[in-house]
Tab-separated table of C-alpha atoms and ligand atoms in Angstrom:
chain	number	residue	atom	x	y	z
A	20	MET	CA	-0.069	-0.340	-0.358
A	21	SER	CA	1.495	3.177	-0.672
A	22	GLU	CA	2.171	5.674	1.889
A	23	PHE	CA	0.029	8.069	0.901
A	24	VAL	CA	-4.073	7.698	-0.587
A	25	THR	CA	-6.339	10.870	-1.809
A	26	LEU	CA	-9.942	10.962	0.165
A	27	GLY	CA	-12.160	10.615	-2.798
A	28	LYS	CA	-12.330	13.891	-4.964
A	29	SER	CA	-10.891	16.072	-2.553
A	30	GLY	CA	-7.868	15.769	-3.570
A	31	LEU	CA	-6.524	15.621	-0.009
A	32	LYS	CA	-3.342	13.291	0.255
A	33	VAL	CA	-3.501	11.359	3.469
A	34	HIS	CA	-2.064	8.402	5.717
A	35	PRO	CA	-4.611	5.842	5.441
A	36	ILE	CA	-4.399	5.741	8.845
A	37	GLY	CA	-6.240	8.977	10.572
A	38	LEU	CA	-6.049	9.537	14.382
A	39	GLY	CA	-9.089	9.690	15.616
A	40	ALA	CA	-8.701	12.694	18.739
A	41	ASN	CA	-12.301	11.688	20.259
A	42	LYS	CA	-9.790	10.835	23.511
A	43	ILE	CA	-7.162	13.412	23.559
A	44	SER	CA	-9.010	15.886	25.254
A	45	ASP	CA	-9.298	13.451	28.184
A	46	ALA	CA	-5.913	13.872	29.806
A	47	ASP	CA	-6.067	12.997	33.736
A	48	PRO	CA	-3.023	12.164	36.040
A	49	SER	CA	-5.915	10.006	37.830
A	50	THR	CA	-6.371	7.861	34.736
A	51	ASN	CA	-3.671	7.436	33.792
A	52	THR	CA	-4.266	8.895	30.407
A	53	GLU	CA	-1.596	10.815	27.986
A	54	TYR	CA	-0.996	14.248	27.002
A	55	GLY	CA	-2.809	14.396	23.763
A	56	GLY	CA	-0.896	16.724	22.697
A	57	ASP	CA	2.046	14.024	22.709
A	58	ILE	CA	0.068	11.094	21.160
A	59	LEU	CA	-0.637	13.456	18.527
A	60	LEU	CA	3.524	14.502	18.266
A	61	ASP	CA	4.639	11.536	18.118
A	62	ALA	CA	1.901	10.330	15.762
A	63	ILE	CA	3.326	12.511	13.418
A	64	ASP	CA	6.863	11.582	13.818
A	65	LYS	CA	5.942	8.164	12.901
A	66	GLY	CA	4.621	9.216	10.045
A	67	LEU	CA	0.272	10.139	10.323
A	68	ASN	CA	-0.875	12.773	8.287
A	69	PHE	CA	-4.469	13.582	9.064
A	70	ILE	CA	-6.640	14.256	11.838
A	71	ASP	CA	-10.119	13.887	12.738
A	72	THR	CA	-11.831	16.313	15.458
A	73	ALA	CA	-14.728	18.145	16.225
A	74	PHE	CA	-16.265	20.478	18.461
A	75	ILE	CA	-18.336	18.911	20.763
A	76	TYR	CA	-14.773	16.329	21.518
A	77	GLY	CA	-14.386	17.859	24.553
A	78	ASP	CA	-16.123	21.412	24.315
A	79	GLY	CA	-13.171	22.134	21.920
A	80	LYS	CA	-10.054	21.532	23.462
A	81	SER	CA	-9.199	18.392	21.289
A	82	GLU	CA	-9.470	20.978	18.387
A	83	SER	CA	-7.748	23.669	21.570
A	84	ILE	CA	-4.638	20.744	21.766
A	85	ILE	CA	-4.519	20.226	18.448
A	86	GLY	CA	-4.516	23.769	17.826
A	87	GLU	CA	-2.074	24.376	19.871
A	88	THR	CA	0.190	21.702	18.973
A	89	LEU	CA	0.670	22.664	15.984
A	90	LYS	CA	1.563	25.859	16.178
A	91	LYS	CA	4.078	25.623	18.717
A	92	HIS	CA	5.999	22.690	16.916
A	93	GLN	CA	4.886	24.657	13.001
A	94	LEU	CA	3.751	21.826	11.821
A	95	ARG	CA	0.208	22.873	10.417
A	96	GLN	CA	0.966	22.923	6.749
A	97	ASP	CA	2.543	19.239	7.044
A	98	ILE	CA	-1.381	18.160	8.949
A	99	VAL	CA	-4.449	17.651	6.924
A	100	ILE	CA	-7.093	18.741	9.548
A	101	ALA	CA	-11.026	17.439	9.731
A	102	THR	CA	-13.294	18.789	12.566
A	103	LYS	CA	-16.762	18.499	12.323
A	104	GLY	CA	-20.449	20.118	14.287
A	105	ALA	CA	-24.098	21.456	14.686
A	106	HIS	CA	-23.840	21.329	18.200
A	107	GLU	CA	-25.224	24.352	19.557
A	108	TYR	CA	-25.813	25.107	23.455
A	109	VAL	CA	-28.528	26.788	24.867
A	110	ASN	CA	-29.832	26.855	27.808
A	111	GLY	CA	-27.333	24.520	28.599
A	112	GLU	CA	-28.513	22.237	26.206
A	113	ILE	CA	-27.602	19.830	23.090
A	114	LYS	CA	-29.523	21.133	19.924
A	115	LEU	CA	-27.834	20.499	16.331
A	116	ASN	CA	-28.248	22.976	14.355
A	117	ASN	CA	-27.576	22.997	10.624
A	118	HIS	CA	-28.782	26.482	9.849
A	119	PRO	CA	-25.632	28.236	7.024
A	120	ASP	CA	-25.316	31.087	9.980
A	121	PHE	CA	-24.307	29.106	12.672
A	122	LEU	CA	-22.424	26.506	10.594
A	123	THR	CA	-20.564	29.467	9.373
A	124	GLN	CA	-20.126	30.313	12.931
A	125	GLN	CA	-18.672	27.417	14.201
A	126	VAL	CA	-15.945	26.880	11.807
A	127	GLU	CA	-14.597	30.517	12.642
A	128	ASP	CA	-14.980	29.022	16.092
A	129	SER	CA	-12.688	26.000	14.698
A	130	LEU	CA	-10.567	28.453	12.354
A	131	LYS	CA	-9.819	29.816	16.010
A	132	ARG	CA	-9.147	27.156	18.469
A	133	LEU	CA	-7.060	25.356	15.638
A	134	GLN	CA	-5.665	27.985	15.185
A	135	THR	CA	-5.007	28.120	11.555
A	136	ASP	CA	-6.737	30.111	8.502
A	137	TYR	CA	-8.409	27.016	6.890
A	138	ILE	CA	-9.674	23.569	7.660
A	139	ASP	CA	-8.730	20.708	4.731
A	140	LEU	CA	-12.090	18.593	5.729
A	141	TYR	CA	-15.180	20.484	7.385
A	142	TYR	CA	-17.885	17.863	8.414
A	143	ILE	CA	-21.813	18.609	9.324
A	144	HIS	CA	-21.381	16.815	12.218
A	145	PHE	CA	-25.324	15.132	12.716
A	146	PRO	CA	-28.566	16.485	10.659
A	147	ASP	CA	-30.693	18.852	12.428
A	148	GLU	CA	-34.408	18.141	12.019
A	149	ASP	CA	-35.368	21.815	10.150
A	150	THR	CA	-32.541	23.327	7.373
A	151	PRO	CA	-32.876	21.495	4.444
A	152	LYS	CA	-29.809	19.465	3.671
A	153	ALA	CA	-29.113	21.395	0.422
A	154	GLU	CA	-28.736	24.734	2.480
A	155	ALA	CA	-26.753	23.448	4.771
A	156	VAL	CA	-24.350	22.272	2.764
A	157	GLY	CA	-24.514	25.525	0.557
A	158	ALA	CA	-23.068	27.152	3.435
A	159	LEU	CA	-19.729	24.627	3.729
A	160	SER	CA	-19.640	25.421	-0.447
A	161	ARG	CA	-19.323	29.318	0.103
A	162	LEU	CA	-16.741	28.557	2.978
A	163	LYS	CA	-14.594	26.769	-0.194
A	164	GLU	CA	-15.079	29.119	-2.009
A	165	GLN	CA	-13.364	31.916	0.507
A	166	GLY	CA	-10.630	29.631	1.165
A	167	LYS	CA	-11.795	28.632	4.938
A	168	ILE	CA	-12.160	25.331	4.305
A	169	ARG	CA	-11.628	22.772	1.804
A	170	SER	CA	-13.146	20.277	1.925
A	171	ILE	CA	-17.380	18.935	3.044
A	172	GLY	CA	-17.732	15.892	4.289
A	173	VAL	CA	-21.281	15.061	6.077
A	174	SER	CA	-21.873	12.778	8.932
A	175	ASN	CA	-24.608	10.984	10.356
A	176	PHE	CA	-26.919	11.927	7.074
A	177	SER	CA	-29.205	9.761	5.890
A	178	LEU	CA	-28.660	8.189	2.305
A	179	ASP	CA	-31.984	11.227	1.985
A	180	GLN	CA	-30.224	13.759	3.458
A	181	ILE	CA	-27.161	13.012	1.988
A	182	LYS	CA	-29.211	13.199	-1.842
A	183	GLU	CA	-30.617	16.250	-0.725
A	184	GLY	CA	-27.384	17.694	0.678
A	185	ASN	CA	-25.359	16.088	-2.346
A	186	VAL	CA	-27.857	18.561	-5.323
A	187	HIS	CA	-24.331	19.696	-6.924
A	188	ASP	CA	-22.001	17.154	-6.669
A	189	ASP	CA	-20.208	19.194	-3.251
A	190	ILE	CA	-20.172	16.378	-1.559
A	191	ASP	CA	-16.814	14.676	-1.023
A	192	VAL	CA	-16.182	12.565	2.287
A	193	VAL	CA	-19.433	11.011	5.057
A	194	GLN	CA	-18.145	10.300	8.512
A	195	ASP	CA	-20.436	7.074	9.370
A	196	GLU	CA	-20.536	4.423	11.459
A	197	TYR	CA	-19.318	1.246	10.254
A	198	ASN	CA	-17.356	-1.525	11.513
A	199	LEU	CA	-17.391	-5.824	11.628
A	200	LEU	CA	-20.235	-5.380	13.979
A	201	ASN	CA	-22.999	-2.884	11.233
A	202	GLN	CA	-21.740	-3.215	8.172
A	203	SER	CA	-25.199	-1.486	6.489
A	204	ALA	CA	-23.864	0.810	5.101
A	205	GLU	CA	-21.851	-1.018	2.219
A	206	SER	CA	-25.141	-2.522	1.054
A	207	GLU	CA	-27.626	0.544	1.475
A	208	VAL	CA	-25.344	3.805	1.559
A	209	PHE	CA	-21.649	2.257	-0.878
A	210	PRO	CA	-23.372	2.191	-4.540
A	211	TYR	CA	-23.776	5.853	-4.187
A	212	TYR	CA	-20.947	6.411	-2.782
A	213	ARG	CA	-19.053	4.838	-5.877
A	214	GLU	CA	-21.335	6.240	-7.584
A	215	LYS	CA	-20.369	10.105	-7.102
A	216	ASN	CA	-16.612	9.867	-6.129
A	217	ILE	CA	-16.841	10.457	-1.958
A	218	SER	CA	-15.004	8.830	0.361
A	219	PHE	CA	-16.435	6.971	3.190
A	220	ILE	CA	-14.673	6.875	6.189
A	221	PRO	CA	-15.910	4.419	9.003
A	222	TYR	CA	-16.067	5.742	12.239
A	223	PHE	CA	-16.000	3.366	15.255
A	224	PRO	CA	-13.852	0.883	14.345
A	225	PHE	CA	-13.332	-1.238	16.720
A	226	ALA	CA	-17.344	-1.253	18.401
A	227	SER	CA	-15.777	0.846	21.713
A	228	GLY	CA	-12.254	-1.459	21.596
A	229	LEU	CA	-14.249	-5.002	20.684
A	230	LEU	CA	-12.512	-5.756	17.696
A	231	ALA	CA	-9.268	-4.653	18.913
A	232	GLY	CA	-8.555	-8.169	20.720
A	233	LYS	CA	-8.921	-6.415	23.534
A	234	TYR	CA	-11.416	-8.750	26.148
A	235	ASP	CA	-11.581	-11.686	27.013
A	236	LYS	CA	-14.057	-13.997	29.413
A	237	ASP	CA	-12.042	-12.519	32.418
A	238	THR	CA	-12.085	-9.050	31.468
A	239	GLN	CA	-14.214	-7.191	34.170
A	240	LEU	CA	-16.695	-4.941	32.149
A	241	SER	CA	-17.759	-1.906	33.237
A	242	ASP	CA	-21.455	-0.994	34.520
A	243	ARG	CA	-21.514	1.314	31.902
A	244	GLN	CA	-19.967	-2.049	29.137
A	245	LYS	CA	-22.248	-4.130	30.699
A	246	SER	CA	-25.500	-1.383	29.477
A	247	ARG	CA	-24.438	-1.929	25.769
A	248	PRO	CA	-25.678	-4.532	23.336
A	249	GLN	CA	-22.509	-5.777	22.070
A	250	PHE	CA	-21.734	-6.666	25.673
A	251	GLN	CA	-24.456	-9.190	26.955
A	252	GLU	CA	-24.365	-12.524	26.488
A	253	PRO	CA	-24.844	-14.149	24.669
A	254	THR	CA	-23.760	-12.038	21.962
A	255	TYR	CA	-20.620	-10.702	23.914
A	256	SER	CA	-19.665	-14.753	23.759
A	257	GLU	CA	-20.341	-14.942	20.308
A	258	ILE	CA	-17.983	-11.401	19.531
A	259	LEU	CA	-15.422	-12.733	21.261
A	260	SER	CA	-14.984	-15.789	19.685
A	261	LYS	CA	-15.890	-14.880	16.364
A	262	VAL	CA	-12.399	-11.963	17.043
A	263	ASP	CA	-10.796	-15.322	18.049
A	264	GLN	CA	-11.050	-16.120	14.134
A	265	LEU	CA	-8.928	-14.024	13.059
A	266	LYS	CA	-5.780	-14.344	15.795
A	267	SER	CA	-4.292	-16.816	13.003
A	268	LEU	CA	-4.429	-13.417	9.977
A	269	ALA	CA	-2.847	-11.849	13.454
A	270	ASP	CA	-0.542	-14.057	13.252
A	271	LYS	CA	0.071	-14.914	10.051
A	272	TYR	CA	1.073	-10.861	9.481
A	273	ASN	CA	2.426	-10.720	13.366
A	274	THR	CA	0.425	-7.856	13.867
A	275	GLY	CA	-2.727	-7.629	16.508
A	276	ILE	CA	-5.874	-8.931	15.594
A	277	GLN	CA	-7.070	-5.118	15.146
A	278	ASN	CA	-4.910	-3.713	12.559
A	279	ILE	CA	-6.799	-7.160	10.478
A	280	VAL	CA	-9.637	-5.917	10.910
A	281	LEU	CA	-8.408	-2.284	9.840
A	282	ALA	CA	-6.921	-3.389	6.994
A	283	TYR	CA	-9.987	-5.259	6.293
A	284	TYR	CA	-12.289	-1.801	5.925
A	285	LEU	CA	-9.626	-0.648	4.016
A	286	SER	CA	-10.036	-2.930	1.376
A	287	LYS	CA	-13.376	-2.029	0.452
A	288	ASP	CA	-12.980	0.337	-2.842
A	289	VAL	CA	-15.214	3.380	-1.352
A	290	VAL	CA	-13.057	3.432	1.654
A	291	ASP	CA	-9.695	5.203	1.930
A	292	ALA	CA	-8.910	5.866	4.898
A	293	VAL	CA	-9.786	4.817	8.746
A	294	ILE	CA	-9.389	7.081	11.843
A	295	PRO	CA	-9.307	4.514	14.985
A	296	GLY	CA	-9.306	6.076	18.351
A	297	ALA	CA	-6.566	5.991	20.090
A	298	ARG	CA	-6.151	6.596	23.722
A	299	ASN	CA	-2.250	6.500	24.542
A	300	ARG	CA	0.682	6.495	22.313
A	301	GLN	CA	1.111	2.547	22.361
A	302	GLN	CA	-2.113	1.746	20.998
A	303	MET	CA	-1.657	4.404	18.261
A	304	GLU	CA	2.004	3.460	16.967
A	305	GLN	CA	-0.647	-0.026	17.072
A	306	ASN	CA	-3.236	1.066	14.748
A	307	LEU	CA	-1.006	2.351	12.019
A	308	ALA	CA	0.611	-0.786	10.966
A	309	ALA	CA	-2.775	-1.363	9.935
A	310	ALA	CA	-1.776	0.275	6.554
A	311	ASN	CA	1.459	-1.785	5.657
A	312	ILE	CA	-1.075	-4.927	5.879
A	313	GLN	CA	-2.864	-5.910	2.849
A	314	LEU	CA	-4.972	-8.471	2.826
A	315	THR	CA	-5.161	-10.916	-0.130
A	316	ALA	CA	-9.189	-11.626	-1.593
A	317	GLU	CA	-9.280	-15.179	0.161
A	318	GLU	CA	-9.021	-13.109	3.552
A	319	CYS	CA	-11.573	-10.478	2.915
A	320	GLN	CA	-13.745	-13.408	2.255
A	321	PHE	CA	-12.573	-15.465	5.073
A	322	ILE	CA	-13.466	-12.283	7.424
A	323	SER	CA	-16.974	-11.323	5.958
A	324	GLU	CA	-17.310	-15.372	6.962
A	325	VAL	CA	-16.308	-15.480	9.613
A	326	PHE	CA	-18.681	-11.586	10.275
A	327	PRO	CA	-20.902	-11.998	7.428
A	328	SER	CA	-23.298	-8.833	7.327
A	329	SER	CA	-27.188	-10.029	8.377
A	330	PHE	CA	-25.238	-10.326	11.824
A	331	LYS	CA	-26.645	-8.333	14.258
A	332	LEU	CA	-26.200	-6.991	17.812
A	333	LYS	CA	-29.601	-8.726	18.992
B	15	NAP	P1	-13.405	3.379	18.009
B	15	NAP	O1	-12.563	3.456	17.534
B	15	NAP	O2	-13.565	1.784	17.973
B	15	NAP	O3	-12.550	2.435	19.414
B	15	NAP	C1	-11.134	3.171	20.264
B	15	NAP	C2	-10.952	2.267	21.769
B	15	NAP	O4	-10.381	0.986	21.384
B	15	NAP	C3	-9.944	2.846	22.362
B	15	NAP	O5	-10.344	3.501	23.081
B	15	NAP	C4	-9.536	2.101	22.659
B	15	NAP	O6	-10.360	1.368	24.134
B	15	NAP	C5	-9.459	1.122	22.112
B	15	NAP	N1	-8.208	0.744	20.847
B	15	NAP	C6	-7.642	1.730	20.165
B	15	NAP	N2	-6.518	0.992	19.290
B	15	NAP	C7	-6.479	-0.001	20.327
B	15	NAP	C8	-5.660	-1.039	20.262
B	15	NAP	N3	-4.275	-0.968	19.328
B	15	NAP	N4	-5.717	-1.537	20.402
B	15	NAP	C9	-7.050	-2.194	21.868
B	15	NAP	N5	-7.491	-1.295	21.693
B	15	NAP	C10	-7.382	-0.162	21.216
B	15	NAP	O7	-13.914	4.009	18.774
B	15	NAP	P2	-14.425	5.428	18.764
B	15	NAP	O8	-12.895	5.505	19.685
B	15	NAP	O9	-15.146	6.392	19.121
B	15	NAP	O10	-13.766	6.574	17.556
B	15	NAP	C11	-12.982	6.638	16.262
B	15	NAP	C12	-13.201	8.156	15.944
B	15	NAP	O11	-14.139	8.124	15.592
B	15	NAP	C13	-13.427	8.892	16.638
B	15	NAP	O12	-11.228	9.174	17.247
B	15	NAP	C14	-14.258	10.227	16.457
B	15	NAP	O13	-12.916	11.174	16.042
B	15	NAP	C15	-15.086	8.776	15.547
B	15	NAP	N6	-16.288	9.563	15.705
B	15	NAP	C16	-16.302	10.092	15.092
B	15	NAP	C17	-17.680	9.714	15.510
B	15	NAP	C18	-19.660	10.735	14.785
B	15	NAP	O14	-20.558	11.010	15.168
B	15	NAP	N7	-18.593	11.301	13.450
B	15	NAP	C19	-19.005	9.255	15.867
B	15	NAP	C20	-17.921	8.326	17.306
B	15	NAP	C21	-16.631	8.606	16.749
B	15	NAP	P3	-9.844	2.035	25.538
B	15	NAP	O15	-9.862	2.864	25.820
B	15	NAP	O16	-10.944	1.331	26.591
B	15	NAP	O17	-8.282	1.566	25.772
């Protein structure tokens, strides 16, 4: 695999393993998390150039850490930044807002936090109920004409909303949930992405770490985890056994199961890059190695048989 790939028709050249930066604002000595800026610097040092953040990750803190770190080390020009907006605090409550004026202000605020004068990829993070999607995407098209953003994305949009927003073929990238436990995007939306040369970035690639091969039957689960469907029995045991079947492939490539999973996503024609979330440097470094794995057609077939698209969380 070449080191950099182009994200669909956006022209952005990125390392296929991006850094999902939702956890980099979590640094807290009491939980032994590392300072996000250090994880970022190490990632860049190892060759990563693509960072995925959003206003809502730490209420601007993830963006601010990225902005400070890149400025301090004069690295802005080497990095492709994707960020997102749509969340508005109204009387202390979060509401979704896609109004053109609000999105325009959100971009201005992100530019300040990121300490830059352009954002490489700006997504509407979630659809709101009211704004026609052509108007929302139209606001981003104007910001692109002004040079404030370089390409346009949407996230968590239904196919109808994507089509509505894409009347002028302005959408470059779609980001949505897709992983081995939820492959519905493949039949529902991949054909449209193919037709429109839209790059698809799957989020939640490890389904909370469950597909990263770090759990077994003896793992102590938190109450929060236990409340999630993938951690409920008998589904949990079924998933563990499926993940275990990827071990032989991981051994063959002398890597971890999480990299087999990432390489499988990257084998999909509409997926140019993935953005695994990393809590620390070790995870980030481990995940970067997935870029060197080129699964064969037979190996991809094997994975799709272990995790058939019909497999659904009960
Ligand atoms: P994820 O990538 O599925 O899971 C991340 C978790 O997997 C990490 O926190 C860690 O769990 C575990 N992990 C990562 N690398 C590992 C490794 N090498 N070995 C063992 N465990 C490993 O989920 P995510 O962080 O929620 O999503 C990824 C990115 O997608 C986010 O950073 C964000 O940028 C984006 N995202 C976007 C949306 C959206 O609405 N557009 C929504 C969600 C996420 P522990 O924390 O337990 O160590």
